[in-house]
XYZ file of N, CA and C in Angstrom:
471
model
N 41.303 -3.723 -5.149
C 40.922 -4.035 -6.510
C 42.053 -4.790 -7.186
N 41.701 -5.560 -8.149
C 42.701 -6.271 -8.928
C 43.489 -5.279 -9.778
N 44.685 -5.638 -10.134
C 45.518 -4.761 -10.948
C 45.041 -4.677 -12.386
N 44.304 -5.651 -12.853
C 43.833 -5.696 -14.234
C 42.373 -5.264 -14.289
N 42.086 -4.068 -14.808
C 40.698 -3.578 -14.806
C 39.784 -4.385 -15.719
N 40.358 -5.214 -16.615
C 39.539 -6.021 -17.521
C 39.443 -7.478 -17.089
N 39.962 -7.810 -15.905
C 39.951 -9.194 -15.445
C 38.524 -9.659 -15.181
N 38.245 -10.884 -15.589
C 36.960 -11.495 -15.273
C 37.225 -12.937 -14.886
N 36.227 -13.562 -14.290
C 36.414 -14.916 -13.773
C 35.154 -15.715 -14.001
N 35.324 -16.977 -14.349
C 34.221 -17.932 -14.478
C 34.469 -19.069 -13.500
N 33.417 -19.513 -12.834
C 33.533 -20.630 -11.902
C 32.158 -21.226 -11.664
N 31.989 -22.486 -12.000
C 30.748 -23.233 -11.742
C 29.477 -22.458 -12.099
N 29.458 -21.875 -13.266
C 28.275 -21.141 -13.721
C 28.230 -19.695 -13.276
N 29.117 -19.287 -12.404
C 29.203 -17.890 -11.972
C 30.257 -17.198 -12.835
N 29.997 -15.958 -13.201
C 30.967 -15.232 -14.016
C 30.747 -13.734 -13.880
N 31.858 -13.006 -13.964
C 31.765 -11.553 -13.907
C 33.125 -10.937 -13.709
N 33.163 -9.606 -13.742
C 34.432 -8.913 -13.543
C 34.965 -9.112 -12.125
N 36.283 -9.228 -12.028
C 36.934 -9.391 -10.735
C 37.070 -8.017 -10.085
N 36.543 -7.884 -8.882
C 36.593 -6.620 -8.152
C 37.775 -6.559 -7.197
N 38.156 -7.726 -6.667
C 39.234 -7.786 -5.673
C 39.757 -9.216 -5.630
N 41.046 -9.367 -5.372
C 41.656 -10.693 -5.255
C 42.502 -10.752 -3.995
N 42.430 -11.926 -3.318
C 43.259 -12.113 -2.126
C 43.331 -13.598 -1.784
N 44.521 -14.055 -1.506
C 44.749 -15.415 -1.012
C 44.076 -16.485 -1.871
N 44.126 -16.328 -3.188
C 43.558 -17.333 -4.082
C 42.065 -17.222 -4.302
N 41.447 -16.191 -3.762
C 40.020 -15.962 -3.955
C 39.818 -14.651 -4.699
N 38.787 -14.603 -5.519
C 38.403 -13.378 -6.211
C 36.990 -13.003 -5.803
N 36.742 -11.720 -5.652
C 35.376 -11.228 -5.486
C 34.935 -10.771 -6.865
N 33.815 -11.319 -7.333
C 33.317 -10.957 -8.651
C 31.955 -10.293 -8.532
N 31.624 -9.509 -9.533
C 30.285 -8.948 -9.680
C 29.569 -9.904 -10.625
N 28.877 -10.875 -10.067
C 28.384 -12.025 -10.812
C 27.164 -11.697 -11.673
N 27.348 -11.866 -12.981
C 26.250 -11.642 -13.922
C 25.219 -12.768 -13.847
N 25.636 -13.950 -13.409
C 24.730 -15.102 -13.374
C 23.698 -15.000 -12.254
N 24.128 -14.582 -11.061
C 23.198 -14.569 -9.925
C 22.880 -13.163 -9.421
N 23.628 -12.163 -9.898
C 23.351 -10.791 -9.503
C 23.981 -10.357 -8.193
N 24.763 -11.229 -7.578
C 25.410 -10.896 -6.317
C 26.896 -10.644 -6.532
N 27.493 -9.926 -5.623
C 28.942 -9.834 -5.542
C 29.360 -10.875 -4.525
N 30.217 -11.785 -4.953
C 30.614 -12.851 -4.036
C 31.982 -13.386 -4.395
N 32.505 -14.190 -3.483
C 33.827 -14.765 -3.646
C 33.747 -16.013 -4.525
N 34.779 -16.229 -5.329
C 34.955 -17.480 -6.056
C 36.395 -17.921 -5.885
N 36.627 -19.177 -5.688
C 35.600 -20.211 -5.581
C 34.829 -20.071 -4.275
N 33.554 -20.440 -4.316
C 32.723 -20.394 -3.120
C 33.166 -21.544 -2.216
N 33.574 -21.246 -0.983
C 34.012 -22.314 -0.078
C 32.876 -23.297 0.216
N 33.221 -24.566 0.430
C 32.189 -25.546 0.785
C 31.758 -25.320 2.242
N 30.724 -26.042 2.664
C 30.159 -25.838 4.003
C 31.179 -26.062 5.116
N 32.016 -27.076 4.975
C 33.024 -27.348 6.020
C 34.014 -26.194 6.128
N 34.455 -25.659 4.990
C 35.411 -24.541 5.004
C 34.759 -23.298 5.598
N 33.521 -23.019 5.220
C 32.820 -21.855 5.782
C 32.642 -21.993 7.288
N 32.257 -23.183 7.725
C 32.067 -23.428 9.162
C 33.366 -23.137 9.908
N 34.477 -23.607 9.354
C 35.780 -23.391 9.979
C 36.155 -21.908 10.003
N 35.942 -21.221 8.883
C 36.262 -19.795 8.786
C 35.470 -18.999 9.824
N 34.165 -19.206 9.862
C 33.335 -18.420 10.778
C 33.508 -18.825 12.235
N 33.764 -20.097 12.482
C 33.890 -20.553 13.865
C 35.137 -19.999 14.530
N 36.262 -19.995 13.810
C 37.531 -19.658 14.453
C 38.216 -18.403 13.913
N 38.114 -18.146 12.622
C 38.934 -17.100 12.016
C 38.264 -15.732 11.889
N 36.983 -15.704 11.589
C 36.342 -14.452 11.181
C 36.496 -13.344 12.219
N 36.163 -13.613 13.470
C 36.252 -12.585 14.509
C 37.641 -12.494 15.135
N 38.537 -13.395 14.770
C 39.884 -13.389 15.338
C 40.896 -12.849 14.332
N 40.926 -13.434 13.126
C 41.907 -13.017 12.122
C 41.357 -11.969 11.155
N 40.149 -12.203 10.637
C 39.614 -11.329 9.597
C 39.040 -10.020 10.139
N 38.385 -10.065 11.259
C 37.746 -8.879 11.857
C 38.110 -8.769 13.335
N 39.407 -8.681 13.679
C 39.795 -8.712 15.095
C 39.307 -7.514 15.892
N 39.015 -6.402 15.232
C 38.579 -5.202 15.949
C 37.066 -4.983 15.882
N 36.333 -5.975 15.355
C 34.891 -5.802 15.184
C 34.199 -5.463 16.501
N 34.474 -6.214 17.565
C 33.825 -5.948 18.850
C 34.165 -4.546 19.337
N 35.420 -4.163 19.264
C 35.828 -2.818 19.699
C 35.085 -1.745 18.908
N 34.991 -1.915 17.599
C 34.278 -0.931 16.769
C 32.791 -0.908 17.102
N 32.211 -2.073 17.354
C 30.795 -2.101 17.712
C 30.545 -1.426 19.059
N 31.460 -1.611 19.998
C 31.312 -0.933 21.287
C 31.415 0.582 21.124
N 32.305 1.030 20.234
C 32.439 2.464 19.964
C 31.192 3.012 19.279
N 30.532 2.184 18.467
C 29.351 2.595 17.706
C 28.055 2.110 18.338
N 28.106 1.786 19.612
C 26.954 1.154 20.268
C 25.676 2.001 20.160
N 25.803 3.314 20.325
C 24.620 4.183 20.245
C 23.960 4.070 18.871
N 24.782 4.068 17.815
C 24.256 3.932 16.458
C 23.645 2.543 16.260
N 24.320 1.497 16.746
C 23.800 0.138 16.611
C 22.451 -0.003 17.309
N 22.315 0.602 18.487
C 21.050 0.529 19.203
C 19.950 1.267 18.446
N 20.277 2.425 17.885
C 19.279 3.198 17.132
C 18.825 2.438 15.885
N 19.762 1.849 15.151
C 19.364 1.102 13.955
C 18.616 -0.169 14.338
N 19.026 -0.824 15.418
C 18.304 -2.002 15.894
C 16.889 -1.654 16.303
N 16.732 -0.563 17.013
C 15.395 -0.117 17.427
C 14.509 0.162 16.212
N 15.081 0.786 15.181
C 14.306 1.091 13.967
C 13.859 -0.194 13.278
N 14.762 -1.164 13.157
C 14.392 -2.454 12.535
C 13.299 -3.143 13.348
N 13.476 -3.150 14.663
C 12.508 -3.825 15.518
C 11.151 -3.128 15.480
N 11.130 -1.811 15.341
C 9.855 -1.091 15.231
C 9.115 -1.508 13.959
N 9.849 -1.659 12.861
C 9.227 -2.111 11.611
C 8.679 -3.529 11.782
N 9.471 -4.402 12.391
C 9.024 -5.781 12.595
C 7.790 -5.835 13.496
N 7.789 -5.030 14.551
C 6.640 -5.000 15.452
C 5.399 -4.482 14.724
N 5.577 -3.469 13.893
C 4.444 -2.926 13.132
C 3.896 -3.985 12.164
N 4.774 -4.713 11.478
C 4.334 -5.740 10.535
C 3.664 -6.913 11.241
N 4.206 -7.287 12.389
C 3.665 -8.411 13.145
C 2.440 -8.004 13.960
N 2.345 -6.732 14.317
C 1.240 -6.243 15.136
C 1.492 -6.367 16.624
N 2.691 -6.797 16.992
C 3.057 -6.998 18.393
C 4.523 -7.401 18.447
N 5.085 -7.432 19.647
C 6.389 -8.080 19.800
C 6.115 -9.574 19.871
N 7.101 -10.363 19.530
C 6.905 -11.806 19.539
C 8.234 -12.505 19.728
N 8.350 -13.647 19.100
C 9.597 -14.411 19.190
C 10.459 -14.105 17.975
N 11.770 -13.983 18.220
C 12.697 -13.579 17.171
C 13.938 -14.454 17.224
N 14.340 -14.953 16.063
C 15.593 -15.685 15.929
C 16.537 -14.827 15.092
N 17.719 -14.549 15.635
C 18.740 -13.779 14.916
C 19.805 -14.760 14.438
N 19.816 -15.020 13.121
C 20.782 -15.938 12.524
C 22.013 -15.128 12.137
N 23.151 -15.526 12.674
C 24.365 -14.730 12.510
C 24.331 -13.598 13.519
N 24.088 -13.946 14.768
C 23.863 -12.962 15.824
C 25.095 -12.139 16.173
N 26.260 -12.553 15.693
C 27.476 -11.795 15.967
C 27.703 -11.618 17.451
N 28.093 -10.414 17.813
C 28.383 -10.101 19.218
C 27.126 -9.848 20.047
N 25.951 -9.906 19.432
C 24.695 -9.881 20.164
C 24.019 -8.540 20.335
N 24.504 -7.500 19.676
C 23.934 -6.177 19.927
C 22.489 -6.041 19.449
N 22.161 -6.576 18.274
C 20.772 -6.524 17.803
C 19.886 -7.373 18.711
N 20.360 -8.536 19.065
C 19.610 -9.433 19.933
C 19.351 -8.791 21.295
N 20.345 -8.080 21.819
C 20.192 -7.393 23.105
C 19.102 -6.332 23.026
N 19.041 -5.608 21.905
C 17.987 -4.590 21.750
C 16.627 -5.262 21.697
N 16.540 -6.367 20.957
C 15.264 -7.078 20.865
C 14.802 -7.526 22.247
N 15.697 -8.118 23.006
C 15.357 -8.588 24.353
C 14.932 -7.415 25.239
N 15.660 -6.296 25.160
C 15.340 -5.121 25.977
C 13.967 -4.544 25.636
N 13.545 -4.738 24.383
C 12.259 -4.202 23.946
C 11.126 -5.222 24.060
N 11.389 -6.340 24.732
C 10.320 -7.283 25.042
C 10.190 -8.484 24.124
N 11.047 -8.614 23.149
C 10.991 -9.765 22.266
C 11.536 -11.000 22.983
N 10.973 -12.158 22.713
C 11.556 -13.435 23.143
C 12.636 -13.733 22.109
N 13.861 -13.389 22.445
C 14.935 -13.353 21.456
C 15.950 -14.461 21.684
N 16.343 -15.088 20.588
C 17.353 -16.148 20.608
C 18.239 -15.971 19.383
N 19.501 -16.382 19.505
C 20.423 -16.230 18.390
C 21.188 -17.486 18.071
N 21.699 -17.521 16.852
C 22.597 -18.573 16.382
C 23.796 -17.862 15.778
N 24.993 -18.242 16.210
C 26.220 -17.587 15.748
C 27.331 -18.622 15.652
N 27.968 -18.768 14.485
C 29.013 -19.785 14.353
C 30.349 -19.430 15.003
N 30.614 -18.163 15.259
C 31.904 -17.758 15.819
C 31.954 -17.995 17.325
N 32.963 -18.742 17.766
C 33.155 -18.979 19.196
C 33.249 -17.667 19.959
N 34.090 -16.764 19.444
C 34.358 -15.501 20.129
C 33.114 -14.621 20.192
N 32.425 -14.471 19.079
C 31.233 -13.622 19.053
C 30.116 -14.205 19.909
N 29.898 -15.517 19.805
C 28.835 -16.149 20.601
C 29.131 -16.006 22.096
N 30.394 -16.134 22.471
C 30.764 -15.984 23.889
C 30.457 -14.569 24.369
N 30.745 -13.571 23.545
C 30.427 -12.195 23.948
C 28.923 -12.012 24.088
N 28.169 -12.511 23.133
C 26.710 -12.386 23.194
C 26.168 -13.056 24.456
N 26.688 -14.229 24.767
C 26.232 -14.921 25.986
C 26.635 -14.158 27.239
N 27.770 -13.440 27.195
C 28.184 -12.644 28.360
C 27.213 -11.491 28.623
N 26.412 -11.142 27.610
C 25.380 -10.113 27.770
C 24.078 -10.706 28.294
N 24.086 -12.004 28.604
C 22.892 -12.664 29.114
C 21.943 -13.120 28.029
N 22.445 -13.275 26.823
C 21.601 -13.650 25.693
C 21.665 -15.148 25.430
N 20.566 -15.682 24.915
C 20.504 -17.099 24.528
C 21.034 -17.208 23.105
N 22.285 -17.613 22.968
C 22.918 -17.741 21.655
C 23.578 -19.101 21.562
N 23.189 -19.858 20.546
C 23.798 -21.153 20.274
C 24.989 -20.938 19.356
N 26.119 -21.533 19.692
C 27.316 -21.408 18.868
C 27.333 -22.561 17.873
N 26.765 -22.309 16.709
C 26.719 -23.302 15.640
C 26.357 -22.625 14.328
N 26.508 -23.375 13.256
C 26.113 -22.895 11.938
C 24.640 -23.219 11.748
N 23.882 -22.257 11.259
C 22.458 -22.476 11.038
C 22.264 -23.387 9.826
N 21.426 -24.377 9.986
C 21.110 -25.312 8.909
C 19.848 -26.066 9.281
N 19.485 -27.059 8.478
C 18.235 -27.790 8.725
C 18.129 -28.414 10.116
N 19.201 -29.025 10.608
C 19.140 -29.656 11.934
C 18.951 -28.606 13.020
N 19.660 -27.487 12.895
C 19.535 -26.399 13.869
C 18.116 -25.832 13.831
N 17.595 -25.598 12.630
C 16.242 -25.048 12.488
C 15.214 -25.977 13.112
N 15.341 -27.263 12.877
C 14.392 -28.230 13.436
C 14.452 -28.231 14.957
N 15.650 -28.150 15.501
C 15.815 -28.165 16.960
C 15.250 -26.900 17.605
N 15.456 -25.760 16.960
C 15.013 -24.488 17.542
C 13.514 -24.261 17.406
N 12.905 -24.822 16.390
C 11.462 -24.671 16.218
C 11.075 -23.397 15.492
N 9.868 -22.929 15.801
C 9.274 -21.811 15.066
C 9.476 -20.479 15.791
N 9.561 -19.409 14.977
C 9.680 -18.044 15.485
C 8.756 -17.160 14.672
N 8.325 -16.066 15.263
C 7.515 -15.092 14.534
C 8.363 -14.361 13.499
N 9.625 -14.116 13.836
C 10.527 -13.342 12.973
C 11.877 -14.037 12.936
N 12.452 -14.126 11.746
C 13.828 -14.579 11.596
C 14.605 -13.412 10.993
N 15.612 -12.961 11.722
C 16.453 -11.836 11.285
C 17.800 -12.405 10.862
N 18.238 -12.050 9.665
C 19.507 -12.544 9.137
C 20.453 -11.392 8.966
């Protein structure tokens, strides 16, 4: 948390109390959009760079280890989500996982019969997901990626 309990921040129409500050960025509870988010909001190139190289290496270096330790819980929550999706769809079908991370949700989908594919911007996370035998493209999801991948019954974010 910031040291000043009354600190607030305005940026490009976003405004709200500062919840946390680090490295020139503030997390605000934004009254304008209703989300808690960082300001300034990085542009697409900066986000692509952060997620491609830094997120799983510098920011979350132990994420894979923690997910492996929590694998039973991850599988149970993945199974519950997939059961809801199957009930809504009336069957298993095709699923795109945007931000597939290390691939644990995607692996559950594939194991349960879904035609599952993922998109993940992190080199490290996408490589792990592919090591599990999953179809994961290492890129940032956007219009060109969506057009190339085509249609899916379910998109999981």
